[in-house]
PDB file of C-alpha atoms in Angstrom:
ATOM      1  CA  UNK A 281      97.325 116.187 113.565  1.00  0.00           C
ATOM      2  CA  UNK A 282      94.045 117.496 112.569  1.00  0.00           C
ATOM      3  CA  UNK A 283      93.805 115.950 109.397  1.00  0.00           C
ATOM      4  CA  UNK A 284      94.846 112.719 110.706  1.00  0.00           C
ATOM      5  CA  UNK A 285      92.481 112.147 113.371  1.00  0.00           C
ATOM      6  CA  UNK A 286      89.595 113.869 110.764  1.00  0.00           C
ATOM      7  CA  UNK A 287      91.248 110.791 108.043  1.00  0.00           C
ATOM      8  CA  UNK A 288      90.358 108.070 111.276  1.00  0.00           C
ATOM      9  CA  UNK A 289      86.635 109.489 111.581  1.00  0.00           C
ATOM     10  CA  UNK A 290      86.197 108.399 107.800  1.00  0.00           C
ATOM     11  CA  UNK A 291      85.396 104.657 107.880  1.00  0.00           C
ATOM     12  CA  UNK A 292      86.965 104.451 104.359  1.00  0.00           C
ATOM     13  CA  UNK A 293      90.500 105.063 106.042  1.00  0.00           C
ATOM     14  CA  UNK A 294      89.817 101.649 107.990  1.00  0.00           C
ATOM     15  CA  UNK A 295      88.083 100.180 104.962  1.00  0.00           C
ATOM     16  CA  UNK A 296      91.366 100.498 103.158  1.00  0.00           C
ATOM     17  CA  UNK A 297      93.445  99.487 105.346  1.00  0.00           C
ATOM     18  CA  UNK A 298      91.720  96.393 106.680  1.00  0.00           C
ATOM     19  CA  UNK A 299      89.487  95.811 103.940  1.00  0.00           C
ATOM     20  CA  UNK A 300      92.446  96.046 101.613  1.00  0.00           C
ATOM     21  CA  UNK A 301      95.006  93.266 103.837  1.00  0.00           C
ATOM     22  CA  UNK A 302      91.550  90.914 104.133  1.00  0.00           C
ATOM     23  CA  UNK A 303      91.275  90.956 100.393  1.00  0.00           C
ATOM     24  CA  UNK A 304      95.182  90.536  99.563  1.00  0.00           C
ATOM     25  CA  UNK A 305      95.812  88.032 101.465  1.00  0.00           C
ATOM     26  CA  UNK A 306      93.014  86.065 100.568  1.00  0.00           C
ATOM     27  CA  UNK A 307      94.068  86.689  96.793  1.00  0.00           C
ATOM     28  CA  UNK A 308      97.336  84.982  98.700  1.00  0.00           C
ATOM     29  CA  UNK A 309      95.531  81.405  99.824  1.00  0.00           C
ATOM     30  CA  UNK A 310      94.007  81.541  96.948  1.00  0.00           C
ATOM     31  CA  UNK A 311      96.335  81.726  94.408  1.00  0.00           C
ATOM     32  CA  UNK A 312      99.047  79.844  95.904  1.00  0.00           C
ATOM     33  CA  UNK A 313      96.545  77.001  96.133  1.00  0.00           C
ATOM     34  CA  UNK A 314      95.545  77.369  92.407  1.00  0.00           C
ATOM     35  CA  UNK A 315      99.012  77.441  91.284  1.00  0.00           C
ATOM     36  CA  UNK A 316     100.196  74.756  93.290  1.00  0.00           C
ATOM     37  CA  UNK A 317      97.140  72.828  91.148  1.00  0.00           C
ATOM     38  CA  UNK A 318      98.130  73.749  87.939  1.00  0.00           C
ATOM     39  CA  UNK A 319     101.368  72.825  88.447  1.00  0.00           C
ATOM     40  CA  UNK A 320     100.515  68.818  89.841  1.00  0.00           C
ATOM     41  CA  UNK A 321     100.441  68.232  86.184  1.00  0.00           C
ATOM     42  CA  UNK A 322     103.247  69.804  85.224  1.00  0.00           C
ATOM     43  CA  UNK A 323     105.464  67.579  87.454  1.00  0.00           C
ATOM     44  CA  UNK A 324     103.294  63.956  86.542  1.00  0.00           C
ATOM     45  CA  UNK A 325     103.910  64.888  83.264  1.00  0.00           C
ATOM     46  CA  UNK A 326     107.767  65.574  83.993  1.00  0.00           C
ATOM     47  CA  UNK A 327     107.973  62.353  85.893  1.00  0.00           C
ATOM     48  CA  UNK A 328     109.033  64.025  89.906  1.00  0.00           C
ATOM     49  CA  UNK A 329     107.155  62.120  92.397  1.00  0.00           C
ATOM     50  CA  UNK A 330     105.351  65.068  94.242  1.00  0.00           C
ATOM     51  CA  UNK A 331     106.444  64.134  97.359  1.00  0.00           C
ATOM     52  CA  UNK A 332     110.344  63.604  96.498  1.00  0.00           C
ATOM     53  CA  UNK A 333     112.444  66.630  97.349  1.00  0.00           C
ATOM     54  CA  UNK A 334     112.625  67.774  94.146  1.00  0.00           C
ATOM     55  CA  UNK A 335     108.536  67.625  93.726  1.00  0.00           C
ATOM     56  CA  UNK A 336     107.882  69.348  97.312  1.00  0.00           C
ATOM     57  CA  UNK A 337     110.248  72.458  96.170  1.00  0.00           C
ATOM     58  CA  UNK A 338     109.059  72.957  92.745  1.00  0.00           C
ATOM     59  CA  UNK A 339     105.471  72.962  94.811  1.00  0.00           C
ATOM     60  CA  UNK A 340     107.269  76.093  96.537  1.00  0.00           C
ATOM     61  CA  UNK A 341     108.267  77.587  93.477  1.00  0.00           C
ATOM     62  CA  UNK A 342     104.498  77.042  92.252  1.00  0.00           C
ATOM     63  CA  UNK A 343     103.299  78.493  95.622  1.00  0.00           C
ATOM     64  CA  UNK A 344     105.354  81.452  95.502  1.00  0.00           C
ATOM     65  CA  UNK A 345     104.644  82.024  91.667  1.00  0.00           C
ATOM     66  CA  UNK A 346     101.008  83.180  93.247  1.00  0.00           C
ATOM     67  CA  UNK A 347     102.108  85.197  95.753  1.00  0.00           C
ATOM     68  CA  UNK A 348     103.787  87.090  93.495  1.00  0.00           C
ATOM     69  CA  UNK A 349     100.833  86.936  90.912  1.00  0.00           C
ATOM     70  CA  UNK A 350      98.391  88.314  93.987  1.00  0.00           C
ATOM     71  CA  UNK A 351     100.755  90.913  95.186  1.00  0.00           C
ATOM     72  CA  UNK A 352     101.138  92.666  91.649  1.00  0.00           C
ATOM     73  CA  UNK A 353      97.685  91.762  90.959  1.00  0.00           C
ATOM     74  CA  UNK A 354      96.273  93.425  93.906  1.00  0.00           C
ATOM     75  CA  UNK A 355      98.478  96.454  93.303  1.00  0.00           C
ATOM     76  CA  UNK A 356      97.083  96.861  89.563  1.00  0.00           C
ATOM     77  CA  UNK A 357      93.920  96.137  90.027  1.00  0.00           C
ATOM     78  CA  UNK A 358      93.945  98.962  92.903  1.00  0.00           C
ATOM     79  CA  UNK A 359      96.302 101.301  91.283  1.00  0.00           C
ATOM     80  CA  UNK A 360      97.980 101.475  94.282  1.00  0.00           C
ATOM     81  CA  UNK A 361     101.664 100.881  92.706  1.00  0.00           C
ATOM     82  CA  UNK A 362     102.823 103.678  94.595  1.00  0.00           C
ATOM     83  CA  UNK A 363     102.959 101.441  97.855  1.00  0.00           C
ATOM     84  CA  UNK A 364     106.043  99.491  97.514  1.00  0.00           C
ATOM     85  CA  UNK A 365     108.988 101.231  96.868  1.00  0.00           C
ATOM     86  CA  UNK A 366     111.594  99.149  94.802  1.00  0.00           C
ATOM     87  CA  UNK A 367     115.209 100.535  93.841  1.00  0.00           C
ATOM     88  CA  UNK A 368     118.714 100.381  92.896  1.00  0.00           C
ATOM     89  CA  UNK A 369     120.272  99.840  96.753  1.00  0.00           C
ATOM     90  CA  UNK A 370     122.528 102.811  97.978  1.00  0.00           C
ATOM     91  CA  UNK A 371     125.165 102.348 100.233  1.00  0.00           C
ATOM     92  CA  UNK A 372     123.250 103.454 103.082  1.00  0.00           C
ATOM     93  CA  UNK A 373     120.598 100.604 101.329  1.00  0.00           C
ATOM     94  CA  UNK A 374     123.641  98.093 101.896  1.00  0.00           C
ATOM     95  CA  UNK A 375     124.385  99.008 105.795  1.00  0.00           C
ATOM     96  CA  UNK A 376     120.598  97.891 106.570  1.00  0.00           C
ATOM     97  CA  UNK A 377     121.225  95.001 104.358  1.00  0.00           C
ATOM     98  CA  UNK A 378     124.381  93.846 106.322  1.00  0.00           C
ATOM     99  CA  UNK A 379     123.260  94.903 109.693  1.00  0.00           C
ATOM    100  CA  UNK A 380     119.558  93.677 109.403  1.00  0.00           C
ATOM    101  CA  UNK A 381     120.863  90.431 108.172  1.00  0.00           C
ATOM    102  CA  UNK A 382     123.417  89.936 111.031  1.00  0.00           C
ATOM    103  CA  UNK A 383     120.774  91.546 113.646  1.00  0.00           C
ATOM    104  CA  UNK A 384     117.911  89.417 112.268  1.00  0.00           C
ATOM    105  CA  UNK A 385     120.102  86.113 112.762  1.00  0.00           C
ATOM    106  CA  UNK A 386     121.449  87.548 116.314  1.00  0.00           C
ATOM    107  CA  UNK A 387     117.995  88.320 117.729  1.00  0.00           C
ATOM    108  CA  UNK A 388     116.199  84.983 116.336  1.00  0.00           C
ATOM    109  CA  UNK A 389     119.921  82.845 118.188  1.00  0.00           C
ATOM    110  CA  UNK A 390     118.943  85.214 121.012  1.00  0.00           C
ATOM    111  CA  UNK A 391     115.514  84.403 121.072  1.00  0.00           C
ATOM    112  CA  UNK A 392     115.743  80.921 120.869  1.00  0.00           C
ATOM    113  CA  UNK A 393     118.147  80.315 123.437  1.00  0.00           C
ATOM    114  CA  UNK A 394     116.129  82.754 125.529  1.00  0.00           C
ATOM    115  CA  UNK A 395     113.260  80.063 125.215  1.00  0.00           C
ATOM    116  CA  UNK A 396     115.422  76.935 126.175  1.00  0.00           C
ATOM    117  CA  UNK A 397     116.756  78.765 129.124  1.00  0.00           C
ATOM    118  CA  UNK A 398     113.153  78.918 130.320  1.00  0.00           C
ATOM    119  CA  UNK A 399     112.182  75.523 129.083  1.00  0.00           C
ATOM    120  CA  UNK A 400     110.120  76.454 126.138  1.00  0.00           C
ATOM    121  CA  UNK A 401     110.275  74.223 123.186  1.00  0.00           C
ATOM    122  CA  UNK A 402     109.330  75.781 119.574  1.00  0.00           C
ATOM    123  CA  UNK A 403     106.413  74.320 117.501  1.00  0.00           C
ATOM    124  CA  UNK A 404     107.306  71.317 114.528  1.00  0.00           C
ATOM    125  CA  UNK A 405     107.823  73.332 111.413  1.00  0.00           C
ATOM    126  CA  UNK A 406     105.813  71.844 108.464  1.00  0.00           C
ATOM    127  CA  UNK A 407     109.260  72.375 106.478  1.00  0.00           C
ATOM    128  CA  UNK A 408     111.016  70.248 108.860  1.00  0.00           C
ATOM    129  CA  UNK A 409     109.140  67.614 108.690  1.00  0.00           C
ATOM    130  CA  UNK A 410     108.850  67.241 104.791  1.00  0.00           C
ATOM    131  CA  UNK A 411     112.922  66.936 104.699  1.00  0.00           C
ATOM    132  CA  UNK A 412     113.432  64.803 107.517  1.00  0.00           C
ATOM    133  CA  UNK A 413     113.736  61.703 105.339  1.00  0.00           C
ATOM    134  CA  UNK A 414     115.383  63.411 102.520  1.00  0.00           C
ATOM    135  CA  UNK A 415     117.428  66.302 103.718  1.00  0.00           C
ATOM    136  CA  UNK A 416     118.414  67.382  99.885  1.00  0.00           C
ATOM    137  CA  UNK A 417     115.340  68.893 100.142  1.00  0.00           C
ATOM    138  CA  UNK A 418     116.420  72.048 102.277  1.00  0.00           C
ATOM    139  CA  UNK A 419     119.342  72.689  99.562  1.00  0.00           C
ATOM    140  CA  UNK A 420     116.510  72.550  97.099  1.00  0.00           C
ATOM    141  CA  UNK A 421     114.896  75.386  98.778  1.00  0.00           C
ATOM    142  CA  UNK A 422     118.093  77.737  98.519  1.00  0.00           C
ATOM    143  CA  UNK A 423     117.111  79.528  95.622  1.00  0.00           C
ATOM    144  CA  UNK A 424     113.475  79.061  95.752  1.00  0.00           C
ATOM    145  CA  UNK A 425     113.523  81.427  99.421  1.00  0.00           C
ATOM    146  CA  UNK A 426     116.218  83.711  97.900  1.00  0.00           C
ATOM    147  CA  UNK A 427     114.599  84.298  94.328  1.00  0.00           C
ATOM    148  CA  UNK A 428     110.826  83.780  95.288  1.00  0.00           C
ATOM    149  CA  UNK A 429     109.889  83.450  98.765  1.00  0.00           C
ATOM    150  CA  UNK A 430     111.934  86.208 100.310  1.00  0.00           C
ATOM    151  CA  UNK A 431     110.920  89.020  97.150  1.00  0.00           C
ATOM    152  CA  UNK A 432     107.042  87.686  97.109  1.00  0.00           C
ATOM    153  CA  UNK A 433     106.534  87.745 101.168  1.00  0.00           C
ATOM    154  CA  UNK A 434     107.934  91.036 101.474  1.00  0.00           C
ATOM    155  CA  UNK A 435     105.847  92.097  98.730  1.00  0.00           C
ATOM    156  CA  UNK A 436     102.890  90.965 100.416  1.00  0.00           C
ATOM    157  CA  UNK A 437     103.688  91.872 103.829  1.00  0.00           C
ATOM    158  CA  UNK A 438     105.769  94.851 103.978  1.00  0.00           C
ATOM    159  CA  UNK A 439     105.561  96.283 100.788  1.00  0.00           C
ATOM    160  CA  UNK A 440     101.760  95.886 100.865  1.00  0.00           C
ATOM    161  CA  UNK A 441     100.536  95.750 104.159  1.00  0.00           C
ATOM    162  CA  UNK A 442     102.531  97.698 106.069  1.00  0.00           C
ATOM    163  CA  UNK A 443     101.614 100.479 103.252  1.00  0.00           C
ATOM    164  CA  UNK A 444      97.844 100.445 103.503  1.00  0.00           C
ATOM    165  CA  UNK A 445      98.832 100.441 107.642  1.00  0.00           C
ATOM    166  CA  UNK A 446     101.117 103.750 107.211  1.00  0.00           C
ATOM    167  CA  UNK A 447      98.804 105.003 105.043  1.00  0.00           C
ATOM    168  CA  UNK A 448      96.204 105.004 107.351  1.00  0.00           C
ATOM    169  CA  UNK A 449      97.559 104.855 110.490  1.00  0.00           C
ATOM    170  CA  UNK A 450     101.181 106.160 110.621  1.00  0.00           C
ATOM    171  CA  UNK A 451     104.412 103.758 111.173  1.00  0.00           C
ATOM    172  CA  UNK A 452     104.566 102.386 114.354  1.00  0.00           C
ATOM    173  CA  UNK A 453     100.653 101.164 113.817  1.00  0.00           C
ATOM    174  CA  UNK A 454     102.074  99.863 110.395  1.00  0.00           C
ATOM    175  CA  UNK A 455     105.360  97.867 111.502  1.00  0.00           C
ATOM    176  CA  UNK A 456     103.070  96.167 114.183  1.00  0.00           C
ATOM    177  CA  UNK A 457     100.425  95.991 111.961  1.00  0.00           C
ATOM    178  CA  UNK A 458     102.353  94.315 108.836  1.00  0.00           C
ATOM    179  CA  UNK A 459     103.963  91.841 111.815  1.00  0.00           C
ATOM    180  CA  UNK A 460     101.122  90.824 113.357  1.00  0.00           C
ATOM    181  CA  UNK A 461      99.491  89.461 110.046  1.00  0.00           C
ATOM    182  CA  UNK A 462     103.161  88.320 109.206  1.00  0.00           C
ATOM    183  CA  UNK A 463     102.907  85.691 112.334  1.00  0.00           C
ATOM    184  CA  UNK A 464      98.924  85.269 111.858  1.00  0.00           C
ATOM    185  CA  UNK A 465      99.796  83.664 108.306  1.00  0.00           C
ATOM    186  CA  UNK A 466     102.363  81.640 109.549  1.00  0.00           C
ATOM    187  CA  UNK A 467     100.008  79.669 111.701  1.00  0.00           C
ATOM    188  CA  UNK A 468      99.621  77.114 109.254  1.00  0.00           C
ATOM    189  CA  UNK A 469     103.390  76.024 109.226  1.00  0.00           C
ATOM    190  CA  UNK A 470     103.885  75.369 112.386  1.00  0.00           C
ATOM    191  CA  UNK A 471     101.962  72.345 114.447  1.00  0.00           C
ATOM    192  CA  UNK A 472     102.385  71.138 117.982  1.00  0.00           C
ATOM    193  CA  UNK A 473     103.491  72.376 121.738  1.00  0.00           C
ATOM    194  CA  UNK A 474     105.245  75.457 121.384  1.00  0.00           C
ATOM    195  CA  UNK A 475     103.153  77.176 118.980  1.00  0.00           C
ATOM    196  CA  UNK A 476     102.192  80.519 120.518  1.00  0.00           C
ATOM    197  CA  UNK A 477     106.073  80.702 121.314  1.00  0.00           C
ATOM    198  CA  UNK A 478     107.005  80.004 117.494  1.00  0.00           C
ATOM    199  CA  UNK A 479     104.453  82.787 116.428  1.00  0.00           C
ATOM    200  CA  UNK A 480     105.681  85.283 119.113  1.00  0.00           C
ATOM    201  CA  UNK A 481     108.959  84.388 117.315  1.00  0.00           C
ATOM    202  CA  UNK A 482     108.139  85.190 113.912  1.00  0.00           C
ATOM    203  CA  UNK A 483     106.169  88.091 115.176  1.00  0.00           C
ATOM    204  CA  UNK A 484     109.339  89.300 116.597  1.00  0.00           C
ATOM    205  CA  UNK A 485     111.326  88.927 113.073  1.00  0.00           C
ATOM    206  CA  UNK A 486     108.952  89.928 111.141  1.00  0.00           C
ATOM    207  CA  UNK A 487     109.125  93.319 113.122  1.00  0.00           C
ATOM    208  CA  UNK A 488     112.285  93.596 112.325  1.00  0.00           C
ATOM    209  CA  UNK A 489     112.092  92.985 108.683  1.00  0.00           C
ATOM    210  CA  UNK A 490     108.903  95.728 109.153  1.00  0.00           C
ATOM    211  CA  UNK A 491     111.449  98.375 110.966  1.00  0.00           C
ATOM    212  CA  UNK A 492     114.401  97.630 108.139  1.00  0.00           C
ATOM    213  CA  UNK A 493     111.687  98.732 105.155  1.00  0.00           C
ATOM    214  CA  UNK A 494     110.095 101.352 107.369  1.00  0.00           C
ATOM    215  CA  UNK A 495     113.691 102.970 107.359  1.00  0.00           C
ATOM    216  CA  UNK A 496     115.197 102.718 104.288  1.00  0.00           C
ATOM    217  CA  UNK A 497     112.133 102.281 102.169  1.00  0.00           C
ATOM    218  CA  UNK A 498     113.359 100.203  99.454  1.00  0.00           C
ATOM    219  CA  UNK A 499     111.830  96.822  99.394  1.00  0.00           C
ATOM    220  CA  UNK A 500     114.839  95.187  97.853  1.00  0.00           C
ATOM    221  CA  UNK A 501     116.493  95.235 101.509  1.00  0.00           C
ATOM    222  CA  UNK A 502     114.465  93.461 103.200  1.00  0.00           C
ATOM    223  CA  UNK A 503     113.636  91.123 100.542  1.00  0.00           C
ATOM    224  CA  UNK A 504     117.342  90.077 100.225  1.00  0.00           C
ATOM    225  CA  UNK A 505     117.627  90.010 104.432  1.00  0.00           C
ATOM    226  CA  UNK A 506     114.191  87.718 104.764  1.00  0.00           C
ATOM    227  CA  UNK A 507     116.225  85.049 101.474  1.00  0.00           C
ATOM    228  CA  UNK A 508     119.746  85.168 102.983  1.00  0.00           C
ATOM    229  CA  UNK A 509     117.903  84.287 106.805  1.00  0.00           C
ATOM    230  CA  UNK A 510     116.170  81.540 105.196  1.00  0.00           C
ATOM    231  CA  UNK A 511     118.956  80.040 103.452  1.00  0.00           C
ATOM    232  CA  UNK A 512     120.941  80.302 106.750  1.00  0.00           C
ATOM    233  CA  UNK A 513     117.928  78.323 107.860  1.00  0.00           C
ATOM    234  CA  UNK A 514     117.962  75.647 105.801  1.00  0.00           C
ATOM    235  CA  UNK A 515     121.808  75.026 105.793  1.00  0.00           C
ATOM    236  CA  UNK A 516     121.832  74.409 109.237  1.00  0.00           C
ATOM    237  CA  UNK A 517     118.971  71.960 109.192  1.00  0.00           C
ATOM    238  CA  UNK A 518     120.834  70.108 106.126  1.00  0.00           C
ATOM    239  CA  UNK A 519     123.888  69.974 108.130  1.00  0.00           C
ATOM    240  CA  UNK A 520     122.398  68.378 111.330  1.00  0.00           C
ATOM    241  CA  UNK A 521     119.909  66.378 109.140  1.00  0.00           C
ATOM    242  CA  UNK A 522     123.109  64.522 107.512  1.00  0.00           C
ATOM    243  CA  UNK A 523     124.823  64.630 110.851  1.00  0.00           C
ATOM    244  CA  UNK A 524     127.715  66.871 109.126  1.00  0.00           C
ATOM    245  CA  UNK A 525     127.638  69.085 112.694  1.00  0.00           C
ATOM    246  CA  UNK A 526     125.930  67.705 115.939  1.00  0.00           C
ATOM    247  CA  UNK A 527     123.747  70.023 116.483  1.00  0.00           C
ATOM    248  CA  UNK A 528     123.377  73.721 117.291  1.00  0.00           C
TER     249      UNK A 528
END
């Protein structure tokens, strides 16, 4: 106890651990945006309109491509490899797979319905609205969210993060922490009434995703429980989008 509150006296422990989630995630913006640039040309020269389905999810795959660029970037650059812990799942890996996956989906149904009992409608997700003429597009993003967007944001935000949090602050500090600049980023995909609700949402799921990698410390769990969420996601909007179910 000593040593941690002498460790909170020295401004570099804050430096760190603010100064360090400042500069990674504006290696994030930045990154992402150059990539998405570089790759314009890529699909003019291939012919894919950039705003057909196929065009706005290779601009994910581009987008992603950075993240993952910043996040091992950063981590080099820093020699600070030591933060995210990546390995071979275990079995006991696999129960927090399963049961973060199912509780994830539970709490975000539970959440949700929560909201319409109380006559709170969620913010218009950017995503949404790019598909709603061409719901193909939400297949499209399948393996881009499972491959790059689930691995590369959990990078970023729990595997980064939340690791300059713990280290400087302990766990609990670091699952809100991680969270609460998990939601802050998200800002930007969401538009309309309903948007504090959406963010207190995602701040909500993205503690949970901060709680699974907090317990079994392998970044590969949460990485494959943020993908398969997603992709449950984007199923469900295809299939109301094409009118294959109702509604949910």
């Amino acid at each position: 106890m000593v040593s941690q509150a002498r460790s909170l006296d020295d401004p570099r422990t804050h430096l760190r651990a603010l100064g360090g989630t400042f500069l990674v995630v504006a290696l994030v913006v930045l990154l992402a945006s150059v990539f998405v640039s570089l790759g314009y040309p890529l699909l003019d020269a291939a012919g894919i309109a950039r705003e057909s389905a196929l065009g706005l999810a290779l601009r994910s795959v581009f987008q992603f491509v950075g993240f993952g660029v910043a996040g091992v970037g950063y981590l080099l650059a820093t020699s600070q490899t030591d933060l995210v812990t990546v390995r071979t799942p275990t079995r006991a890996d696999a129960k927090w797979l399963v049961g973060g996956f199912f509780g994830l989906l539970a709490l975000y149904l539970g959440v949700t319905s929560l909201l319409s009992v109380f006559g709170i409608q969620g913010a218009e997700s950017a995503i949404v609205q790019q598909g709603s003429d061409q719901p193909i597009y939400f297949l499209y993003l399948v393996p881009v969210t499972i491959f790059l967007v689930g691995p590369t944001e959990e990078l970023i935000f729990r595997g980064i993060v939340q690791g300059l949090f713990r280290d400087a602050y302990g766990s609990v500090v670091a699952v809100g922490g991680a969270s609460a600049v998990f939601a802050a980023v998200h800002v930007t995909s969401y538009s309309g009434d309903g948007l504090l609700a959406t963010l207190a949402t995602v701040l909500v799921l993205g503690g949970v995703l901060a709680i699974i990698y907090e317990k079994c410390r392998n970044l590969v769990v949460p990485a494959v429980v943020h993908g398969l969420f997603n992709t449950v996601q984007f199923v469900a909007v295809y299939a109301t989008s094409t009118g294959l179910v109702s509604g949910f």
